[in-house]
Structures are given as structure tokens and as C-alpha cells.
CSV table of C-alpha atoms and ligand atoms in Angstrom, one decimal:
chain,number,residue,atom,x,y,z
X,1,MET,CA,77.7,110.2,115.8
X,2,ASP,CA,74.8,109.9,113.1
X,3,TRP,CA,76.3,110.5,109.5
X,4,THR,CA,73.0,110.6,107.8
X,5,PRO,CA,72.7,114.3,107.3
X,6,ILE,CA,76.2,114.4,106.1
X,7,PHE,CA,75.4,111.4,103.6
X,8,GLN,CA,72.2,113.5,102.4
X,9,ALA,CA,74.2,116.7,102.0
X,10,VAL,CA,76.9,115.1,99.9
X,11,ARG,CA,74.5,113.3,97.6
X,12,ASN,CA,72.6,116.6,97.4
X,13,ALA,CA,75.9,118.6,96.7
X,14,THR,CA,76.6,115.9,94.1
X,15,ASP,CA,73.3,116.4,92.4
X,16,LEU,CA,73.7,120.3,92.1
X,17,ALA,CA,77.2,119.8,90.7
X,18,HIS,CA,75.5,117.4,88.1
X,19,LYS,CA,73.0,120.2,87.2
X,20,VAL,CA,75.6,122.8,86.9
X,21,GLN,CA,77.7,120.4,84.5
X,22,LEU,CA,74.5,119.8,82.4
X,23,ARG,CA,73.4,123.3,82.3
X,24,HIS,CA,75.6,126.3,83.4
X,25,ILE,CA,79.1,125.6,83.8
X,26,VAL,CA,80.8,128.9,84.5
X,27,ARG,CA,84.4,128.9,85.5
X,28,SER,CA,86.0,132.1,86.9
X,29,GLU,CA,89.7,132.3,88.5
X,30,LYS,CA,90.7,132.6,92.2
X,31,GLY,CA,94.2,132.8,91.0
X,32,LYS,CA,96.6,132.0,88.4
X,33,ASN,CA,95.3,128.4,86.9
X,34,ASP,CA,93.1,128.1,90.0
X,35,PRO,CA,89.6,127.9,88.9
X,36,VAL,CA,86.5,128.0,90.9
X,37,THR,CA,82.8,127.1,89.6
X,38,ILE,CA,79.4,128.0,90.7
X,39,ALA,CA,79.1,124.4,91.7
X,40,ASP,CA,81.9,124.8,94.5
X,41,TYR,CA,79.9,127.6,96.3
X,42,GLY,CA,76.6,125.6,95.9
X,43,ALA,CA,78.1,122.3,97.2
X,44,GLN,CA,79.8,123.9,99.9
X,45,ALA,CA,76.8,126.0,101.1
X,46,ILE,CA,74.8,122.8,101.1
X,47,ILE,CA,77.2,121.2,103.3
X,48,CYS,CA,77.8,123.9,105.6
X,49,ARG,CA,73.8,124.3,106.1
X,50,ALA,CA,73.7,120.6,107.4
X,51,LEU,CA,76.8,121.1,109.6
X,52,GLN,CA,75.3,124.4,111.0
X,53,GLU,CA,71.6,122.4,111.8
X,54,HIS,CA,73.2,119.0,113.1
X,55,PHE,CA,76.8,120.1,114.5
X,56,PRO,CA,76.5,123.6,115.3
X,57,ASP,CA,79.3,123.8,117.6
X,58,ASP,CA,81.8,122.4,115.6
X,59,ALA,CA,84.5,124.4,113.4
X,60,VAL,CA,84.8,124.2,109.8
X,61,MET,CA,87.8,124.3,107.7
X,62,SER,CA,86.2,124.9,104.1
X,63,GLU,CA,88.0,125.7,100.6
X,64,GLU,CA,85.5,128.6,99.7
X,65,SER,CA,84.5,131.6,101.5
X,66,GLY,CA,81.4,134.0,101.6
X,67,THR,CA,83.6,137.1,100.7
X,68,GLN,CA,84.8,135.3,97.7
X,69,PHE,CA,81.2,134.7,96.8
X,70,MET,CA,79.9,138.2,97.3
X,71,THR,CA,83.0,139.7,95.4
X,72,LEU,CA,84.3,137.6,92.8
X,73,VAL,CA,80.8,136.0,91.6
X,74,ASP,CA,78.5,138.6,89.5
X,75,PRO,CA,75.2,139.2,91.0
X,76,GLU,CA,73.5,137.4,88.0
X,77,GLN,CA,75.4,134.0,89.0
X,78,ARG,CA,74.9,134.7,92.7
X,79,THR,CA,70.9,134.3,92.1
X,80,LEU,CA,71.6,131.3,89.8
X,81,ILE,CA,73.4,129.4,92.9
X,82,ALA,CA,70.8,130.3,95.3
X,83,GLU,CA,68.2,129.2,93.0
X,84,LEU,CA,70.1,125.8,92.2
X,85,ILE,CA,70.5,125.4,96.0
X,86,GLY,CA,66.6,126.0,96.5
X,87,GLU,CA,65.5,123.7,94.0
X,88,THR,CA,68.2,120.8,95.0
X,89,LEU,CA,67.0,121.2,98.8
X,90,ASP,CA,63.3,121.9,98.1
X,91,VAL,CA,63.4,125.2,100.2
X,92,PRO,CA,63.4,128.9,99.6
X,93,VAL,CA,67.1,129.9,99.4
X,94,LYS,CA,68.5,134.0,99.6
X,95,GLU,CA,71.8,135.0,98.4
X,96,ASP,CA,72.7,136.2,102.0
X,97,ASP,CA,72.0,132.3,103.2
X,98,VAL,CA,74.5,131.3,100.9
X,99,ALA,CA,77.2,133.8,101.9
X,100,MET,CA,76.1,133.0,105.7
X,101,TRP,CA,76.4,129.0,105.1
X,102,LEU,CA,79.6,129.5,103.1
X,103,ASP,CA,81.3,130.7,106.1
X,104,HIS,CA,79.8,128.8,108.7
X,105,GLY,CA,82.3,127.6,111.4
X,106,LYS,CA,85.3,129.3,109.5
X,107,GLU,CA,88.0,131.0,111.5
X,108,GLN,CA,87.9,128.7,114.7
X,109,GLU,CA,89.4,125.5,116.1
X,110,THR,CA,87.7,122.8,118.1
X,111,ARG,CA,88.7,119.4,119.0
X,112,HIS,CA,86.4,118.2,116.4
X,113,MET,CA,86.4,119.6,113.1
X,114,TRP,CA,85.1,119.4,109.7
X,115,VAL,CA,87.4,119.8,106.4
X,116,ILE,CA,85.5,120.1,103.4
X,117,ASP,CA,86.4,120.5,99.8
X,118,PRO,CA,83.0,120.8,98.1
X,119,ILE,CA,84.5,120.0,94.5
X,120,ASP,CA,87.8,118.4,94.7
X,121,GLY,CA,89.1,118.1,91.3
X,122,THR,CA,87.7,121.4,89.7
X,123,LYS,CA,89.8,120.9,86.5
X,124,GLY,CA,88.4,117.7,86.2
X,125,PHE,CA,84.8,118.8,86.8
X,126,LEU,CA,85.2,121.3,84.1
X,127,ALA,CA,86.7,118.8,81.8
X,128,GLN,CA,83.7,116.3,82.4
X,129,ARG,CA,86.2,113.9,83.9
X,130,HIS,CA,86.3,113.0,87.4
X,131,TYR,CA,85.5,115.1,90.5
X,132,VAL,CA,84.5,114.4,94.1
X,133,VAL,CA,82.5,116.1,96.9
X,134,VAL,CA,84.6,115.6,100.2
X,135,VAL,CA,83.7,116.0,103.7
X,136,GLY,CA,86.3,115.1,106.3
X,137,THR,CA,86.6,115.2,110.1
X,138,MET,CA,89.6,115.6,112.2
X,139,LEU,CA,90.0,114.9,115.8
X,140,ASN,CA,92.8,116.9,117.3
X,141,ARG,CA,93.8,117.8,114.2
X,142,GLN,CA,94.1,114.1,113.3
X,143,PRO,CA,92.0,112.8,110.2
X,144,ILE,CA,89.6,110.6,111.8
X,145,GLY,CA,86.6,110.0,109.2
X,146,GLY,CA,84.7,111.2,106.2
X,147,VAL,CA,82.3,111.1,103.5
X,148,ILE,CA,83.5,111.3,99.5
X,149,GLY,CA,80.9,111.4,97.1
X,150,ALA,CA,82.5,110.1,93.7
X,151,PRO,CA,80.1,110.7,90.8
X,152,ALA,CA,82.2,109.4,88.3
X,153,TYR,CA,83.8,106.2,90.1
X,154,PRO,CA,84.8,103.4,87.2
X,155,GLY,CA,82.0,100.9,87.4
X,156,GLY,CA,79.5,103.5,89.0
X,157,GLY,CA,79.3,106.4,91.4
X,158,ARG,CA,80.1,105.6,94.9
X,159,LEU,CA,79.6,107.2,98.3
X,160,PHE,CA,82.7,106.4,100.8
X,161,HIS,CA,82.5,106.7,104.3
X,162,ALA,CA,85.0,106.0,107.0
X,163,SER,CA,84.2,106.4,110.8
X,164,ASP,CA,85.3,104.6,113.8
X,165,GLY,CA,88.4,103.0,112.0
X,166,GLU,CA,86.1,101.2,109.5
X,167,ALA,CA,85.6,102.2,105.8
X,168,PHE,CA,82.7,101.3,103.4
X,169,TYR,CA,81.2,102.2,100.2
X,170,GLN,CA,77.7,102.4,98.7
X,171,PRO,CA,76.2,103.3,95.3
X,172,LEU,CA,76.0,107.3,95.2
X,173,ASN,CA,72.5,106.9,93.8
X,174,GLY,CA,71.2,105.2,97.4
X,175,SER,CA,70.1,102.1,95.5
X,176,GLY,CA,72.3,99.8,97.5
X,177,LYS,CA,73.4,98.6,100.8
X,178,SER,CA,76.8,99.8,102.5
X,179,GLU,CA,79.7,97.5,102.0
X,180,ARG,CA,82.8,97.2,104.3
X,181,ILE,CA,85.8,97.9,102.0
X,182,ARG,CA,89.6,97.2,102.2
X,183,VAL,CA,92.9,97.4,100.5
X,184,SER,CA,94.3,95.0,98.3
X,185,ASP,CA,96.9,92.4,99.6
X,186,ARG,CA,98.8,92.6,96.1
X,187,SER,CA,102.7,93.1,96.6
X,188,ASN,CA,104.1,91.4,93.5
X,189,VAL,CA,105.5,94.3,91.5
X,190,ALA,CA,104.3,93.2,88.0
X,191,THR,CA,100.4,93.4,89.3
X,192,LEU,CA,100.7,96.4,91.2
X,193,ARG,CA,98.1,99.2,90.1
X,194,ALA,CA,98.9,103.1,90.4
X,195,VAL,CA,96.9,106.1,90.0
X,196,GLU,CA,97.9,109.5,90.0
X,197,SER,CA,96.8,113.4,88.9
X,198,VAL,CA,95.5,114.1,85.4
X,199,GLU,CA,97.0,117.7,85.6
X,200,LYS,CA,100.5,118.0,84.8
X,201,SER,CA,100.6,121.3,87.0
X,202,HIS,CA,99.6,119.3,90.0
X,203,ALA,CA,102.6,117.0,90.5
X,204,GLY,CA,105.9,115.9,89.3
X,205,LEU,CA,104.5,113.1,86.8
X,206,GLU,CA,107.8,112.6,85.3
X,207,GLN,CA,109.7,111.8,88.6
X,208,MET,CA,106.5,109.6,89.7
X,209,ALA,CA,107.3,107.6,86.4
X,210,GLU,CA,110.7,107.3,87.4
X,211,VAL,CA,109.8,105.7,91.1
X,212,ARG,CA,107.7,103.1,89.0
X,213,ARG,CA,110.6,102.1,86.9
X,214,GLU,CA,112.9,102.0,89.9
X,215,MET,CA,110.3,99.5,91.4
X,216,GLY,CA,109.8,97.6,88.2
X,217,MET,CA,106.1,98.5,87.7
X,218,ASN,CA,104.2,98.3,84.8
X,219,GLU,CA,103.2,101.3,83.1
X,220,ALA,CA,100.2,99.7,81.4
X,221,LEU,CA,98.6,99.5,84.9
X,222,VAL,CA,99.0,103.4,85.6
X,223,ASP,CA,95.4,105.1,85.7
X,224,ARG,CA,95.1,108.9,85.7
X,225,SER,CA,92.2,110.4,87.7
X,226,ASP,CA,91.2,113.7,89.2
X,227,SER,CA,90.6,114.2,93.0
X,228,GLN,CA,90.5,112.1,96.1
X,229,GLU,CA,88.8,109.6,94.3
X,230,LYS,CA,92.2,108.1,94.2
X,231,TYR,CA,92.7,107.5,97.9
X,232,GLY,CA,88.9,105.6,97.1
X,233,ARG,CA,90.4,103.4,94.6
X,234,ILE,CA,93.4,102.2,97.2
X,235,ALA,CA,90.9,101.9,99.8
X,236,ALA,CA,88.4,99.7,97.8
X,237,GLY,CA,91.0,97.4,96.4
X,238,ASP,CA,91.1,98.8,93.0
X,239,ALA,CA,94.7,100.3,93.2
X,240,GLU,CA,97.6,99.9,95.2
X,241,LEU,CA,99.9,103.2,94.9
X,242,TYR,CA,98.6,106.8,94.8
X,243,LEU,CA,102.0,109.1,94.6
X,244,ARG,CA,101.9,112.9,94.8
X,245,LEU,CA,105.7,114.3,94.4
X,246,PRO,CA,105.7,118.0,94.1
X,247,ARG,CA,107.2,119.6,90.4
X,248,LEU,CA,110.7,120.1,90.7
X,249,LYS,CA,111.1,123.8,92.6
X,250,SER,CA,107.4,123.9,93.1
X,251,THR,CA,106.8,125.5,96.8
X,252,ARG,CA,103.1,125.2,96.4
X,253,PRO,CA,101.9,123.4,99.8
X,254,HIS,CA,99.0,120.7,99.9
X,255,SER,CA,95.8,121.9,101.5
X,256,ILE,CA,94.7,119.8,104.5
X,257,TRP,CA,90.9,119.6,102.6
X,258,ASP,CA,92.7,117.8,99.6
X,259,HIS,CA,93.9,115.0,101.9
X,260,ALA,CA,92.1,114.8,105.2
X,261,ALA,CA,89.2,112.5,104.3
X,262,GLY,CA,91.0,110.7,101.7
X,263,VAL,CA,93.8,109.8,104.2
X,264,ALA,CA,91.0,108.9,107.0
X,265,LEU,CA,89.4,106.6,104.4
X,266,LEU,CA,92.6,104.9,103.4
X,267,THR,CA,93.9,104.3,106.7
X,268,ALA,CA,90.6,102.9,108.1
X,269,ALA,CA,90.7,100.4,105.0
X,270,GLY,CA,94.1,99.3,106.2
X,271,GLY,CA,96.3,101.4,103.9
X,272,LYS,CA,98.8,103.8,104.7
X,273,ALA,CA,99.7,107.5,103.7
X,274,THR,CA,103.2,109.3,104.6
X,275,ASP,CA,105.2,112.0,103.3
X,276,VAL,CA,107.8,111.2,100.7
X,277,ASP,CA,110.2,110.0,103.3
X,278,GLY,CA,108.0,107.8,105.2
X,279,SER,CA,107.5,110.4,108.0
X,280,PRO,CA,103.6,111.0,109.1
X,281,LEU,CA,101.5,113.4,107.1
X,282,ASP,CA,101.2,116.7,109.8
X,283,PHE,CA,98.0,118.0,109.6
X,284,SER,CA,98.8,120.1,112.9
X,285,GLU,CA,98.3,123.6,111.8
X,286,GLY,CA,96.6,125.8,109.5
X,287,ILE,CA,95.1,125.0,106.0
X,288,SER,CA,98.2,123.3,104.5
X,289,LEU,CA,100.1,120.1,105.4
X,290,LYS,CA,103.6,120.4,106.7
X,291,ASN,CA,104.9,117.7,104.2
X,292,THR,CA,106.7,117.7,100.9
X,293,GLY,CA,104.7,115.3,99.5
X,294,VAL,CA,102.4,112.3,99.8
X,295,ILE,CA,102.9,108.4,99.3
X,296,ALA,CA,99.5,106.5,99.6
X,297,THR,CA,99.5,102.7,99.3
X,298,ASN,CA,98.1,99.5,100.5
X,299,GLY,CA,100.3,99.2,103.3
X,300,VAL,CA,102.0,96.0,102.1
X,301,ILE,CA,104.1,97.8,99.7
X,302,HIS,CA,104.8,100.9,101.4
X,303,ASP,CA,108.5,100.8,102.6
X,304,ARG,CA,109.6,99.7,99.1
X,305,VAL,CA,107.8,102.9,97.5
X,306,VAL,CA,109.4,105.1,100.1
X,307,GLU,CA,112.8,103.9,99.3
X,308,ALA,CA,112.0,104.0,95.5
X,309,VAL,CA,111.0,107.5,96.0
X,310,GLN,CA,114.1,108.4,98.0
X,311,THR,CA,116.4,106.8,95.3
X,312,VAL,CA,114.7,109.1,92.6
X,313,LEU,CA,114.9,112.3,94.7
X,314,GLU,CA,118.6,111.9,95.6
X,315,ARG,CA,119.2,111.2,91.8
X,316,THR,CA,117.2,114.2,91.0
X,317,GLN,CA,119.3,116.2,93.3
X,318,VAL,CA,122.7,115.1,92.2
X,319,GLU,CA,121.7,115.8,88.4
X,320,GLU,CA,120.6,119.4,89.7
H,1,AMP,P1,94.1,116.3,91.5
H,1,AMP,O1,93.1,116.0,90.9
H,1,AMP,O2,94.3,115.2,92.4
H,1,AMP,O3,95.6,116.8,90.6
H,1,AMP,O4,94.3,117.4,92.7
H,1,AMP,C1,93.4,118.3,92.5
H,1,AMP,C2,93.8,119.6,93.7
H,1,AMP,O5,95.3,120.0,93.8
H,1,AMP,C3,93.0,120.5,93.9
H,1,AMP,O6,91.9,120.5,94.6
H,1,AMP,C4,94.0,121.6,94.2
H,1,AMP,O7,94.1,121.8,95.9
H,1,AMP,C5,95.2,121.2,94.1
H,1,AMP,N1,95.9,121.7,93.2
H,1,AMP,C6,95.9,122.8,92.4
H,1,AMP,N2,96.7,123.3,91.6
H,1,AMP,C7,97.7,122.7,91.8
H,1,AMP,C8,99.2,123.1,91.7
H,1,AMP,N3,99.6,123.8,90.7
H,1,AMP,N4,100.1,122.3,92.0
H,1,AMP,C9,99.7,121.3,92.9
H,1,AMP,N5,98.4,121.4,93.4
H,1,AMP,C10,97.5,121.9,92.9
H,2,MG,MG1,90.8,120.0,96.0
């Protein structure tokens, strides 16, 4: 499979997102504490346009929709999005094109499917922190590949890529070669580096800290960042642990587009991602994972983390 058009689409989408950050950030709400910006629509439209051209028969699972674009976004903003896409791609773009691209491949199921989170980490994007543009692929509902454009990756923007069981990165700006990446082999607990969400509403940060205490990890080596960039950090050997435990009593499911590409990348780099009890992540149905949470590691430390998570979860239940 030729990934070149997807690399290009992800680069174009990050360019558009950058323009929005510099010029016209406008936040609207899809639901309570669930923001969306014109960059989300613009980035998804660019990616879906490429998929429609190069992989027209594949189904697409994507976060934003054409209906939402036509009903939630006011006419002035819709015109602005079309203009921004046109400027980024250097082609004329109409509002109707945007609505059509946004819905491309939706509501169908094929053996090979694309999974898109156009701006993953919208809150990070709005706060000028970290965010990524994500395109994943699933075969028979198993994540197998993807591209993650990470403009705010520490040390410089990166384009991560996984396919055929191998993981790579290259500079996001296209200035350098693609390099094979692999997870780190650190297992000494005092040296383990963890990454987790910035947003307190997204995960049970207190319980996650308790898991680290249970393992004897060093809190100074914990870094917070938005988005699936966290999977990239472990895949690139820059961290060993990404925990995502749900907040106590939270029933919010984990969306497939928040994990598919990241899990494919991490697995291809030699790492491991499971549910909180070590069972496999289940992407088999609908738009939500059938899991409680996610433990993503470099593999070597995985069983120890699962054990510590189970200890903390059992303790929490007893205390309730
Ligand atoms: P992160 O940047 O890793 O914290 O994750 C960003 C993702 O968290 C977003 O793409 C959302 O799908 C998801 N998210 C948004 N609100 C919540 C919430 N209240 N609880 C759990 N996840 C959320
Ligand atoms: Mg997301």
C-alpha cells in the first residue's frame, strides 16, 4: 500500500491547524466540556479528500461529521474553513465539498478501514500545548497501521508511521529521512518515564499516581501531554508507561479513534497495550472500545504494571 498521499494529507492538515492557531481560533461545543474548532473540520476534510481519491472503497470511521459542520458551525465560519482548506491545498474549495468530504466513507464497514481523529487533543490545541493529527487503519477491526502528525513533539515536530509490523518517524516538516523506531528496554523502576493526560477530566490522575507509588516509580520522571503523542513517546523509546485509568464512577467510553493508530504504532515498535486487567483491547464493534481503560508500555514492564493497577483498583473498591 502506498502511504505517500496519507503522509501528505497529514502534513497539510497540520499546516491548516497551525494557521488556525495563529489566526482564528474559534471554539464551539459539541457537548458539555467537548470542544471542537474549525481546525477539526478542516483537518478531517483534507484527510477524507485524500482517502476518497486514493482509497475510494474503504470505510472511514471519523470523529467529525458533515451534518455537525452544517448545523453547528455558523455560515461565516463555514466559508472560512473552505477558504483555509483551499489555501492549504491550492485548489478551489466550496462549503458543500467540505460537508461531503467530512462524511466520506462513514456508516459503512469494510475489512480494511480508516480511523481518523483530525485533531486529537483539542483542549491541548486550544491551549497551545500538544495535539496530533491521526489517521489509523484497521484490518478486520484490529489496528494495524497509521500516521500520526505530532507538531509539538519534544525536540521537534515528528511524523510517526506504522505499517507491516514496523514503526518509523521522520521530521514533520519533511526535512529528513524516515528512521525505524523501537521501544526502550528500561525495566529498572527508578528510571521509568511515564506520560499521562494533562486534563484532569480525562483520566483518574490520582489513581494513576497511586499505581506509580505502588511500583516505586519516580514522580520526577512523569510528563503530561495531550493526545496520542503519548503512544509515540513510548514507541520512540522516550518513555515507558502511558496509563489511562477512568475517573472513579466515570462511564464515558474510550473512542476507537483515540487509540487505534497509537496502538498500531506502539505494537509495531515492540510495545504492548491492554486493558487494566491485561486483557486485549477490543476494537471489534461500534465507535467505542469495549474496555475499562488502557495500559500502554514498552512491553518489558507490562505485567508488573497490570499487577500494580489491579492492586490499586482492588484497594479503591474496598475503601468505597
Ligand atoms: P488526552 O489528550 O490524552 O487527555 O485525550 C484526549 C481525548 O480524550 C479526546 O480526544 C477525547 O476523545 C477524550 N476525552 C474528552 N473528554 C473526556 C472525558 N471527560 N473523559 C475521558 N476522555 C475524554
Ligand atoms: Mg481525540
